[in-house]
Amino acid sequence: MSFNFEELVGPTLLIGKGEEVYTRDLLKDKKFVMLYFSAQWCPPCRRFTPLLGEAYTAHKQYIQDNNIPQEDIEVIFVSLDSVQTDFDTYRSKMPFYSVPFANLWLLNVKEKLSGRYGVRSIPTLVILNGQDGSVITKNGKGEYATYFKGEYEVPSSCCIS
C-alpha cells in the first residue's frame, strides 16, 4: 500500500498550462517524491530552480532513452508566493508539477507542509520515500544530483545557496 500523498499536497496537481492531474495517479509507485519549496520573489530560488529543472528534464530524457518502464521520481513545487500572478509566472518556467495556488491557501497546504518539514528558508528541497512518505533528506538542494540520472550541469555548492 502506497503512502497517501493526497493528504499532504491535496487531490490534484498542476502541470503545463494549468492541466490538472490526480495526485493519487501521478505519485503511485514513485520511489522518490521531492517537495520543492520556492517563490518567485526569492533570488536564490530563481538561481536554483533552473538547475533543478535541468536535472529533472535530463532524468526524464534518460528514462525515455533507456526504455525504463517506470518513472521513479516526481518533483512537486510548493509555492510560497502570496500573489497568484507571481505563482503563475514562476510555475510556467518549471517542468515539474505544482500544488494549485488555491489549494496552498484554501487547504492550508503551504503552512502544513512548511511546518511538517521544518522549512525555515527557501529554496528547500525535501526528498521523501515515495512508498511510505518518510523523509529521506531535508537537504535535497545539496543532494539532488545523487537522485537524478542523465546529463546535466551540477554547479559547486557556492552557486546554489
XYZ file of N, CA and C in Angstrom:
483
model
N 0.843 -1.195 0.000
C 0.000 0.000 0.000
C 0.879 1.247 0.000
N 0.667 2.125 -0.940
C 1.439 3.354 -1.049
C 0.932 4.402 -0.067
N 1.823 5.318 0.267
C 1.504 6.448 1.132
C 0.456 7.329 0.452
N -0.439 7.919 1.228
C -1.481 8.778 0.683
C -0.976 10.218 0.576
N -0.384 10.551 -0.555
C 0.148 11.892 -0.767
C -0.950 12.936 -0.908
N -2.182 12.517 -1.181
C -3.281 13.473 -1.263
C -3.467 14.220 0.061
N -3.199 13.529 1.163
C -3.320 14.177 2.469
C -2.280 15.275 2.648
N -1.155 15.154 1.958
C -0.098 16.169 2.057
C -0.315 17.335 1.110
N -0.512 17.032 -0.177
C -0.494 18.078 -1.199
C -1.858 18.373 -1.833
N -2.884 17.646 -1.428
C -4.212 17.866 -1.997
C -4.532 16.864 -3.087
N -5.772 16.887 -3.570
C -6.238 15.860 -4.512
C -5.704 15.992 -5.932
N -5.304 17.222 -6.321
C -4.817 17.416 -7.689
C -3.542 18.249 -7.682
N -2.803 18.115 -8.792
C -1.591 18.898 -9.026
C -1.674 19.485 -10.426
N -0.904 20.543 -10.666
C -0.901 21.207 -11.971
C 0.371 20.894 -12.742
N 0.233 20.895 -14.065
C 1.378 20.764 -14.960
C 1.100 21.630 -16.181
N 2.152 22.015 -16.868
C 1.994 22.751 -18.123
C 1.243 24.049 -17.962
N 0.251 24.237 -18.788
C -0.522 25.482 -18.786
C -1.701 25.425 -17.828
N -1.599 24.573 -16.827
C -2.641 24.507 -15.814
C -3.486 23.257 -15.863
N -3.027 22.244 -16.624
C -3.772 20.993 -16.657
C -3.660 20.324 -15.290
N -4.780 19.810 -14.807
C -4.791 19.139 -13.514
C -4.650 17.628 -13.691
N -3.914 17.029 -12.769
C -3.801 15.576 -12.714
C -4.112 15.155 -11.281
N -4.594 13.941 -11.129
C -4.881 13.439 -9.790
C -3.582 13.047 -9.090
N -3.399 13.558 -7.901
C -2.213 13.276 -7.100
C -2.010 11.776 -6.953
N -3.070 11.080 -6.622
C -3.012 9.631 -6.393
C -2.434 8.909 -7.611
N -2.902 9.269 -8.805
C -2.445 8.613 -10.024
C -0.995 8.976 -10.348
N -0.659 10.233 -10.186
C 0.685 10.691 -10.529
C 1.756 10.085 -9.632
N 1.498 10.022 -8.338
C 2.538 9.631 -7.385
C 2.538 8.145 -7.032
N 1.571 7.424 -7.578
C 1.515 5.983 -7.333
C 2.790 5.318 -7.851
N 3.404 4.505 -7.020
C 4.584 3.717 -7.384
C 5.859 4.530 -7.608
N 5.892 5.783 -7.173
C 7.142 6.552 -7.279
C 8.082 6.114 -6.170
N 9.355 6.067 -6.489
C 10.372 5.728 -5.500
C 10.678 6.939 -4.618
N 10.729 8.126 -5.257
C 11.009 9.366 -4.538
C 10.011 10.434 -4.940
N 9.546 11.198 -3.949
C 8.724 12.380 -4.184
C 9.473 13.539 -3.547
N 9.763 14.545 -4.368
C 10.525 15.696 -3.899
C 9.599 16.900 -3.782
N 9.572 17.502 -2.603
C 8.779 18.705 -2.372
C 9.710 19.899 -2.482
N 9.432 20.756 -3.461
C 10.288 21.907 -3.726
C 9.605 23.183 -3.242
N 10.102 23.734 -2.147
C 9.576 24.966 -1.557
C 10.360 26.130 -2.151
N 9.658 27.046 -2.793
C 10.317 28.122 -3.510
C 9.329 29.257 -3.737
N 9.834 30.393 -4.237
C 8.964 31.534 -4.553
C 9.630 32.405 -5.609
N 8.810 33.056 -6.383
C 9.281 33.910 -7.458
C 10.095 35.084 -6.927
N 9.749 35.608 -5.776
C 10.396 36.802 -5.224
C 11.769 36.515 -4.612
N 12.186 35.257 -4.554
C 13.404 34.835 -3.862
C 14.571 34.672 -4.850
N 15.587 35.548 -4.807
C 16.717 35.416 -5.743
C 17.435 34.064 -5.680
N 17.734 33.489 -4.501
C 18.370 32.162 -4.511
C 17.485 31.095 -5.166
N 16.178 31.238 -5.021
C 15.252 30.292 -5.666
C 15.341 30.421 -7.183
N 15.396 31.655 -7.650
C 15.466 31.870 -9.097
C 16.778 31.356 -9.680
N 17.817 31.221 -8.860
C 19.073 30.612 -9.319
C 18.989 29.087 -9.286
N 18.344 28.528 -8.260
C 18.298 27.078 -8.111
C 17.246 26.416 -9.001
N 16.123 27.054 -9.222
C 15.027 26.456 -9.999
C 15.479 25.966 -11.380
N 16.227 26.747 -12.151
C 16.676 26.223 -13.461
C 17.592 25.005 -13.333
N 18.400 24.952 -12.281
C 19.281 23.801 -12.068
C 18.468 22.544 -11.789
N 17.484 22.683 -10.908
C 16.617 21.552 -10.591
C 15.802 21.148 -11.821
N 15.313 22.128 -12.551
C 14.546 21.849 -13.768
C 15.365 21.117 -14.812
N 16.630 21.505 -14.959
C 17.507 20.844 -15.923
C 17.765 19.393 -15.516
N 18.006 19.162 -14.227
C 18.231 17.794 -13.735
C 16.977 16.944 -13.929
N 15.824 17.509 -13.620
C 14.541 16.819 -13.768
C 14.310 16.426 -15.239
N 14.517 17.381 -16.130
C 14.312 17.141 -17.557
C 15.296 16.104 -18.082
N 16.567 16.187 -17.663
C 17.572 15.207 -18.083
C 17.214 13.809 -17.589
N 16.685 13.734 -16.374
C 16.286 12.442 -15.819
C 15.130 11.844 -16.633
N 14.147 12.654 -16.948
C 13.014 12.181 -17.760
C 13.507 11.690 -19.121
N 14.453 12.417 -19.710
C 15.005 12.015 -21.001
C 15.785 10.706 -20.866
N 16.535 10.564 -19.793
C 17.288 9.332 -19.534
C 16.336 8.136 -19.434
N 15.236 8.311 -18.718
C 14.224 7.251 -18.570
C 13.692 6.848 -19.948
N 13.362 7.852 -20.751
C 12.816 7.591 -22.090
C 13.862 6.941 -22.995
N 15.073 7.481 -23.026
C 16.121 6.967 -23.918
C 16.519 5.529 -23.601
N 16.397 5.156 -22.347
C 16.811 3.817 -21.930
C 15.638 2.854 -21.766
N 14.473 3.252 -22.269
C 13.276 2.411 -22.241
C 12.988 1.846 -20.857
N 13.158 2.683 -19.849
C 12.850 2.273 -18.482
C 11.351 2.453 -18.298
N 10.637 1.383 -17.951
C 9.173 1.428 -17.952
C 8.558 2.282 -16.843
N 9.252 2.488 -15.754
C 8.655 3.189 -14.614
C 9.458 4.440 -14.281
N 8.805 5.577 -14.319
C 9.463 6.802 -13.858
C 9.459 6.774 -12.344
N 10.608 7.007 -11.745
C 10.766 6.769 -10.316
C 10.767 8.014 -9.441
N 10.855 9.204 -10.039
C 10.952 10.442 -9.263
C 9.911 11.435 -9.753
N 9.311 12.143 -8.802
C 8.472 13.272 -9.169
C 8.785 14.433 -8.246
N 8.800 15.633 -8.811
C 9.035 16.867 -8.060
C 7.717 17.634 -8.007
N 7.375 18.112 -6.810
C 6.168 18.903 -6.599
C 6.572 20.274 -6.080
N 6.232 21.321 -6.819
C 6.508 22.696 -6.424
C 5.470 23.140 -5.406
N 5.957 23.586 -4.242
C 5.113 24.150 -3.189
C 5.486 25.616 -3.102
N 4.626 26.469 -3.637
C 4.933 27.889 -3.742
C 4.746 28.617 -2.418
N 5.658 29.532 -2.148
C 5.496 30.441 -1.023
C 5.136 31.840 -1.513
N 4.733 31.938 -2.772
C 4.257 33.208 -3.315
C 2.882 33.524 -2.728
N 2.610 34.797 -2.543
C 1.311 35.192 -1.986
C 0.390 35.809 -3.041
N 0.894 35.987 -4.245
C 0.115 36.572 -5.335
C 0.033 35.556 -6.474
N -1.171 35.291 -6.937
C -1.354 34.256 -7.953
C -0.597 34.545 -9.238
N -0.532 35.797 -9.674
C 0.186 36.084 -10.919
C 1.677 35.766 -10.779
N 2.254 36.017 -9.605
C 3.660 35.646 -9.377
C 3.811 34.128 -9.428
N 2.898 33.426 -8.786
C 2.892 31.959 -8.811
C 2.810 31.446 -10.249
N 1.853 31.971 -11.013
C 1.643 31.512 -12.384
C 2.872 31.763 -13.262
N 3.465 32.942 -13.141
C 4.635 33.292 -13.933
C 5.807 32.380 -13.592
N 6.057 32.189 -12.314
C 7.183 31.368 -11.868
C 6.971 29.898 -12.239
N 5.760 29.391 -11.991
C 5.436 27.995 -12.291
C 5.570 27.700 -13.781
N 5.281 28.681 -14.620
C 5.337 28.461 -16.069
C 6.762 28.171 -16.552
N 7.758 28.482 -15.728
C 9.159 28.240 -16.089
C 9.658 26.892 -15.583
N 8.784 26.118 -14.942
C 9.184 24.855 -14.330
C 8.629 23.661 -15.102
N 9.425 22.595 -15.236
C 8.927 21.406 -15.928
C 8.174 20.449 -15.014
N 8.154 20.719 -13.710
C 7.534 19.765 -12.796
C 6.141 20.201 -12.360
N 5.501 19.353 -11.599
C 4.140 19.576 -11.120
C 4.132 20.568 -9.965
N 2.951 21.122 -9.695
C 2.841 22.062 -8.581
C 1.495 21.900 -7.875
N 1.508 22.274 -6.614
C 0.262 22.350 -5.855
C -0.502 23.557 -6.402
N -1.774 23.411 -6.773
C -2.539 24.557 -7.267
C -2.547 25.710 -6.251
N -2.445 26.937 -6.754
C -2.370 28.108 -5.890
C -3.515 28.148 -4.876
N -4.723 27.874 -5.329
C -5.869 27.913 -4.415
C -5.706 26.919 -3.266
N -5.168 25.743 -3.559
C -5.000 24.726 -2.513
C -3.943 25.113 -1.489
N -2.961 25.916 -1.927
C -1.951 26.385 -0.979
C -2.618 27.144 0.155
N -3.692 27.862 -0.182
C -4.385 28.713 0.791
C -5.645 28.048 1.339
N -6.520 27.561 0.458
C -7.801 27.004 0.909
C -7.632 25.726 1.727
N -6.695 24.881 1.308
C -6.444 23.638 2.039
C -5.284 23.782 3.023
N -4.731 24.993 3.090
C -3.629 25.303 4.006
C -2.401 24.421 3.759
N -2.206 24.003 2.525
C -1.122 23.090 2.180
C 0.242 23.707 2.479
N 0.410 24.971 2.117
C 1.700 25.633 2.310
C 2.121 25.614 3.776
N 1.222 25.978 4.665
C 1.536 26.028 6.100
C 1.743 24.633 6.683
N 0.886 23.702 6.287
C 1.015 22.325 6.799
C 2.354 21.716 6.418
N 2.717 21.857 5.147
C 3.964 21.253 4.684
C 5.188 21.967 5.250
N 5.159 23.281 5.266
C 6.286 24.043 5.819
C 6.522 23.665 7.277
N 5.441 23.537 8.038
C 5.563 23.152 9.438
C 6.018 21.717 9.611
N 5.426 20.835 8.861
C 5.746 19.410 8.989
C 7.218 19.121 8.695
N 7.775 19.819 7.700
C 9.145 19.549 7.285
C 10.145 20.602 7.772
N 9.694 21.503 8.633
C 10.602 22.463 9.240
C 11.244 23.421 8.248
N 10.489 23.838 7.242
C 11.030 24.755 6.237
C 11.142 26.148 6.853
N 12.386 26.635 6.961
C 12.653 27.938 7.564
C 13.247 28.915 6.562
N 13.730 28.388 5.430
C 14.284 29.247 4.380
C 14.038 28.558 3.046
N 14.124 29.349 2.002
C 13.948 28.802 0.666
C 15.116 29.239 -0.204
N 15.434 28.471 -1.214
C 14.774 27.246 -1.640
C 15.103 26.064 -0.727
N 14.110 25.197 -0.555
C 14.282 23.954 0.190
C 13.709 22.822 -0.651
N 14.449 21.725 -0.725
C 14.001 20.533 -1.441
C 14.014 19.373 -0.460
N 12.819 18.898 -0.107
C 12.671 17.776 0.822
C 12.414 16.524 -0.015
N 13.216 15.488 0.215
C 13.072 14.250 -0.551
C 12.421 13.203 0.344
N 11.296 12.683 -0.141
C 10.509 11.698 0.599
C 10.571 10.334 -0.069
N 10.439 9.303 0.738
C 10.269 7.949 0.233
C 8.878 7.900 -0.398
N 8.815 7.511 -1.659
C 7.545 7.502 -2.382
C 6.574 6.437 -1.932
N 7.035 5.441 -1.207
C 6.153 4.369 -0.771
C 5.545 4.611 0.605
N 6.338 5.168 1.527
C 5.802 5.354 2.884
C 5.765 6.808 3.342
N 6.252 7.744 2.512
C 6.198 9.160 2.842
C 7.229 9.620 3.860
N 8.132 8.738 4.267
C 9.134 9.132 5.260
C 10.171 10.066 4.626
N 10.764 10.908 5.461
C 11.775 11.852 4.992
C 13.095 11.121 4.755
N 13.624 11.253 3.560
C 14.948 10.726 3.254
C 15.984 11.795 3.575
N 15.716 13.023 3.116
C 16.598 14.145 3.446
C 15.840 15.462 3.299
N 16.214 16.403 4.142
C 15.715 17.768 4.012
C 16.746 18.631 3.291
N 17.871 18.028 2.927
C 18.931 18.724 2.219
C 18.961 18.336 0.746
N 17.794 18.235 0.153
C 17.717 17.854 -1.248
C 18.406 18.841 -2.166
N 18.454 20.095 -1.765
C 19.127 21.108 -2.579
C 20.600 20.749 -2.756
N 21.206 20.197 -1.742
C 22.596 19.811 -1.815
C 22.818 18.395 -2.326
N 21.750 17.586 -2.372
C 21.901 16.172 -2.715
C 21.129 15.736 -3.962
N 20.430 16.653 -4.618
C 19.545 16.251 -5.720
C 20.264 15.493 -6.826
N 21.543 15.809 -7.059
C 22.275 15.173 -8.153
C 22.488 13.677 -7.928
N 22.365 13.219 -6.697
C 22.522 11.785 -6.444
C 21.271 10.999 -6.832
N 20.179 11.686 -7.089
C 18.904 11.030 -7.424
C 18.593 11.058 -8.917
N 18.969 12.140 -9.585
C 18.635 12.288 -10.999
C 19.725 11.701 -11.887
N 19.309 10.893 -12.849
C 20.222 10.338 -13.849
C 20.194 11.245 -15.078
N 21.101 11.001 -15.978
C 21.137 11.794 -17.203
C 22.267 12.805 -17.164
N 22.341 13.588 -18.229
C 23.415 14.567 -18.353
C 22.881 15.970 -18.095
N 23.476 16.608 -17.088
C 23.136 17.986 -16.740
C 24.263 18.552 -15.899
N 24.330 19.850 -15.857
C 25.387 20.508 -15.107
C 25.045 20.545 -13.623
N 26.034 20.194 -12.800
C 25.875 20.286 -11.349
C 26.909 21.290 -10.856
N 26.454 22.484 -10.474
C 27.402 23.504 -10.025
C 27.940 23.194 -8.635
N 29.009 23.866 -8.278
C 29.511 23.742 -6.914
C 28.499 24.358 -5.968
N 28.541 23.985 -4.718
C 27.548 24.467 -3.760
C 27.573 25.974 -3.594
N 28.678 26.626 -3.949
C 28.747 28.083 -3.807
C 27.742 28.793 -4.713
N 27.322 28.113 -5.761
C 26.459 28.752 -6.750
C 24.975 28.524 -6.513
N 24.604 27.679 -5.559
C 23.184 27.369 -5.381
C 22.664 27.753 -4.013
N 23.429 28.496 -3.260
C 22.943 28.879 -1.932
C 22.028 30.072 -2.002
